[in-house]
């Protein structure tokens, strides 16, 4: 007999964040962007081999500034 499954809020948040980045990476890749492995809670995104931006788990976008 199976009962309800309880997941802690912290565990649920980690799962949601992971799913968000996974889904986002799929869509960005389809549009021609390259997505790197998550670093410090941010998802690095490249375009044509050059760093473009980093996306936070809340969806904020931090663009790379030109030097």
Tab-separated table of N, CA and C in Angstrom:
chain	number	residue	atom	x	y	z
A	1	UNK	N	0.843	-1.182	0.000
A	1	UNK	CA	0.000	0.000	0.000
A	1	UNK	C	0.884	1.239	0.000
A	2	UNK	N	0.623	2.122	-0.898
A	2	UNK	CA	1.424	3.344	-0.949
A	2	UNK	C	0.641	4.506	-0.360
A	3	UNK	N	1.348	5.307	0.389
A	3	UNK	CA	0.742	6.491	0.992
A	3	UNK	C	1.271	7.727	0.308
A	4	UNK	N	0.910	8.872	0.838
A	4	UNK	CA	1.395	10.122	0.240
A	4	UNK	C	2.906	10.236	0.384
A	5	UNK	N	3.507	10.869	-0.585
A	5	UNK	CA	4.951	11.086	-0.553
A	5	UNK	C	5.182	12.517	-0.090
A	6	UNK	N	5.973	12.636	0.949
A	6	UNK	CA	6.282	13.962	1.478
A	6	UNK	C	7.707	14.327	1.105
A	7	UNK	N	7.861	15.486	0.522
A	7	UNK	CA	9.174	15.977	0.132
A	7	UNK	C	9.379	17.302	0.858
A	8	UNK	N	10.506	17.441	1.496
A	8	UNK	CA	10.774	18.688	2.213
A	8	UNK	C	10.775	19.855	1.225
A	9	UNK	N	10.494	21.032	1.728
A	9	UNK	CA	10.483	22.220	0.864
A	9	UNK	C	11.852	22.465	0.248
A	10	UNK	N	12.900	22.231	1.049
A	10	UNK	CA	14.251	22.425	0.529
A	10	UNK	C	14.522	21.460	-0.621
A	11	UNK	N	14.162	20.213	-0.442
A	11	UNK	CA	14.355	19.191	-1.479
A	11	UNK	C	13.534	19.542	-2.720
A	12	UNK	N	12.309	20.008	-2.523
A	12	UNK	CA	11.451	20.387	-3.648
A	12	UNK	C	12.064	21.555	-4.413
A	13	UNK	N	12.619	22.538	-3.689
A	13	UNK	CA	13.232	23.688	-4.343
A	13	UNK	C	14.419	23.252	-5.196
A	14	UNK	N	15.250	22.354	-4.659
A	14	UNK	CA	16.403	21.847	-5.423
A	14	UNK	C	15.924	21.147	-6.687
A	15	UNK	N	14.870	20.348	-6.565
A	15	UNK	CA	14.328	19.643	-7.730
A	15	UNK	C	13.766	20.633	-8.745
A	16	UNK	N	13.057	21.670	-8.279
A	16	UNK	CA	12.491	22.675	-9.178
A	16	UNK	C	13.589	23.441	-9.907
A	17	UNK	N	14.647	23.833	-9.163
A	17	UNK	CA	15.758	24.565	-9.774
A	17	UNK	C	16.445	23.717	-10.840
A	18	UNK	N	16.663	22.466	-10.530
A	18	UNK	CA	17.315	21.561	-11.483
A	18	UNK	C	16.462	21.405	-12.737
A	19	UNK	N	15.177	21.234	-12.556
A	19	UNK	CA	14.270	21.089	-13.695
A	19	UNK	C	14.229	22.371	-14.522
A	20	UNK	N	14.214	23.529	-13.861
A	20	UNK	CA	14.207	24.807	-14.573
A	20	UNK	C	15.430	24.921	-15.475
A	21	UNK	N	16.619	24.661	-14.928
A	21	UNK	CA	17.834	24.754	-15.729
A	21	UNK	C	17.851	23.721	-16.848
A	22	UNK	N	17.385	22.530	-16.574
A	22	UNK	CA	17.357	21.473	-17.591
A	22	UNK	C	16.448	21.876	-18.759
A	23	UNK	N	15.245	22.342	-18.444
A	23	UNK	CA	14.306	22.752	-19.493
A	23	UNK	C	14.824	23.971	-20.253
A	24	UNK	N	15.389	24.924	-19.524
A	24	UNK	CA	15.929	26.119	-20.157
A	24	UNK	C	17.054	25.759	-21.117
A	25	UNK	N	17.930	24.863	-20.691
A	25	UNK	CA	19.047	24.431	-21.544
A	25	UNK	C	18.545	23.792	-22.830
A	26	UNK	N	17.503	23.011	-22.743
A	26	UNK	CA	16.932	22.372	-23.932
A	26	UNK	C	16.457	23.433	-24.922
A	27	UNK	N	15.718	24.415	-24.436
A	27	UNK	CA	15.174	25.455	-25.320
A	27	UNK	C	16.278	26.337	-25.902
A	28	UNK	N	17.257	26.709	-25.073
A	28	UNK	CA	18.347	27.545	-25.573
A	28	UNK	C	19.176	26.815	-26.621
A	29	UNK	N	19.428	25.541	-26.396
A	29	UNK	CA	20.195	24.737	-27.357
A	29	UNK	C	19.465	24.642	-28.692
A	30	UNK	N	18.160	24.475	-28.639
A	30	UNK	CA	17.364	24.422	-29.885
A	30	UNK	C	17.456	25.715	-30.677
A	31	UNK	N	17.669	26.832	-29.968
A	31	UNK	CA	17.751	28.140	-30.628
A	31	UNK	C	19.175	28.502	-31.037
A	32	UNK	N	20.127	27.572	-30.844
A	32	UNK	CA	21.481	27.805	-31.315
A	32	UNK	C	22.474	28.289	-30.270
A	33	UNK	N	22.062	28.394	-29.015
A	33	UNK	CA	22.965	28.799	-27.948
A	33	UNK	C	23.674	27.569	-27.389
A	34	UNK	N	24.820	27.786	-26.766
A	34	UNK	CA	25.532	26.726	-26.071
A	34	UNK	C	25.384	26.978	-24.579
A	35	UNK	N	24.986	25.953	-23.852
A	35	UNK	CA	24.780	26.087	-22.414
A	35	UNK	C	25.845	25.263	-21.702
A	36	UNK	N	26.533	25.899	-20.786
A	36	UNK	CA	27.584	25.233	-20.015
A	36	UNK	C	27.000	24.683	-18.708
A	37	UNK	N	27.809	23.957	-17.971
A	37	UNK	CA	27.406	23.395	-16.688
A	37	UNK	C	27.187	24.523	-15.667
A	38	UNK	N	26.188	24.351	-14.830
A	38	UNK	CA	25.866	25.338	-13.799
A	38	UNK	C	27.090	25.643	-12.933
A	39	UNK	N	27.280	26.937	-12.656
A	39	UNK	CA	28.382	27.398	-11.806
A	39	UNK	C	27.839	28.375	-10.785
A	40	UNK	N	28.025	28.090	-9.519
A	40	UNK	CA	27.616	28.998	-8.440
A	40	UNK	C	26.156	29.433	-8.554
A	41	UNK	N	25.290	28.506	-8.931
A	41	UNK	CA	23.869	28.817	-9.026
A	41	UNK	C	23.470	29.574	-10.278
A	42	UNK	N	24.388	29.691	-11.234
A	42	UNK	CA	24.110	30.403	-12.482
A	42	UNK	C	24.373	29.473	-13.672
A	43	UNK	N	23.584	29.647	-14.710
A	43	UNK	CA	23.724	28.839	-15.916
A	43	UNK	C	24.416	29.680	-16.993
A	44	UNK	N	25.682	29.379	-17.306
A	44	UNK	CA	26.405	30.144	-18.331
A	44	UNK	C	25.885	29.807	-19.739
A	45	UNK	N	25.686	30.851	-20.535
A	45	UNK	CA	25.193	30.692	-21.900
A	45	UNK	C	26.180	31.359	-22.850
A	46	UNK	N	26.481	30.665	-23.946
A	46	UNK	CA	27.404	31.193	-24.954
A	46	UNK	C	26.701	31.299	-26.294
A	47	UNK	N	27.203	32.196	-27.123
A	47	UNK	CA	26.712	32.332	-28.489
A	47	UNK	C	27.932	32.414	-29.400
A	48	UNK	N	27.994	31.553	-30.395
A	48	UNK	CA	29.124	31.500	-31.332
A	48	UNK	C	30.456	31.340	-30.599
A	49	UNK	N	30.466	30.549	-29.504
A	49	UNK	CA	31.689	30.261	-28.770
A	49	UNK	C	32.134	31.329	-27.788
A	50	UNK	N	31.384	32.412	-27.696
A	50	UNK	CA	31.752	33.496	-26.776
A	50	UNK	C	30.723	33.596	-25.649
A	51	UNK	N	31.186	33.860	-24.427
A	51	UNK	CA	30.250	34.014	-23.311
A	51	UNK	C	29.242	35.131	-23.596
A	52	UNK	N	27.981	34.853	-23.355
A	52	UNK	CA	26.926	35.840	-23.600
A	52	UNK	C	26.326	36.335	-22.296
A	53	UNK	N	25.884	35.391	-21.452
A	53	UNK	CA	25.226	35.773	-20.207
A	53	UNK	C	25.214	34.600	-19.247
A	54	UNK	N	24.709	34.875	-18.048
A	54	UNK	CA	24.475	33.836	-17.045
A	54	UNK	C	23.058	34.027	-16.551
A	55	UNK	N	22.355	32.925	-16.326
A	55	UNK	CA	20.959	32.990	-15.910
A	55	UNK	C	20.839	32.387	-14.519
A	56	UNK	N	20.147	33.105	-13.624
A	56	UNK	CA	19.978	32.633	-12.252
A	56	UNK	C	18.804	31.666	-12.173
A	57	UNK	N	18.699	30.992	-11.047
A	57	UNK	CA	17.610	30.039	-10.830
A	57	UNK	C	16.258	30.723	-10.758
A	58	UNK	N	16.267	32.041	-10.549
A	58	UNK	CA	15.010	32.800	-10.524
A	58	UNK	C	14.681	33.379	-11.896
A	59	UNK	N	15.574	33.170	-12.867
A	59	UNK	CA	15.325	33.637	-14.227
A	59	UNK	C	15.955	34.974	-14.556
A	60	UNK	N	16.707	35.553	-13.626
A	60	UNK	CA	17.385	36.822	-13.902
A	60	UNK	C	18.538	36.568	-14.872
A	61	UNK	N	18.753	37.490	-15.778
A	61	UNK	CA	19.804	37.349	-16.781
A	61	UNK	C	20.889	38.382	-16.515
A	62	UNK	N	22.120	37.910	-16.419
A	62	UNK	CA	23.268	38.790	-16.220
A	62	UNK	C	24.124	38.717	-17.476
A	63	UNK	N	24.146	39.812	-18.219
A	63	UNK	CA	24.909	39.837	-19.458
A	63	UNK	C	26.373	40.147	-19.199
A	64	UNK	N	27.216	39.570	-20.028
A	64	UNK	CA	28.659	39.854	-19.934
A	64	UNK	C	28.906	41.240	-20.504
A	65	UNK	N	29.650	42.046	-19.747
A	65	UNK	CA	29.964	43.394	-20.194
A	65	UNK	C	31.166	43.353	-21.137
A	66	UNK	N	31.104	44.184	-22.140
A	66	UNK	CA	32.240	44.298	-23.082
A	66	UNK	C	33.412	44.929	-22.366
A	67	UNK	N	34.616	44.500	-22.712
A	67	UNK	CA	35.815	45.053	-22.084
A	67	UNK	C	36.377	46.169	-22.902
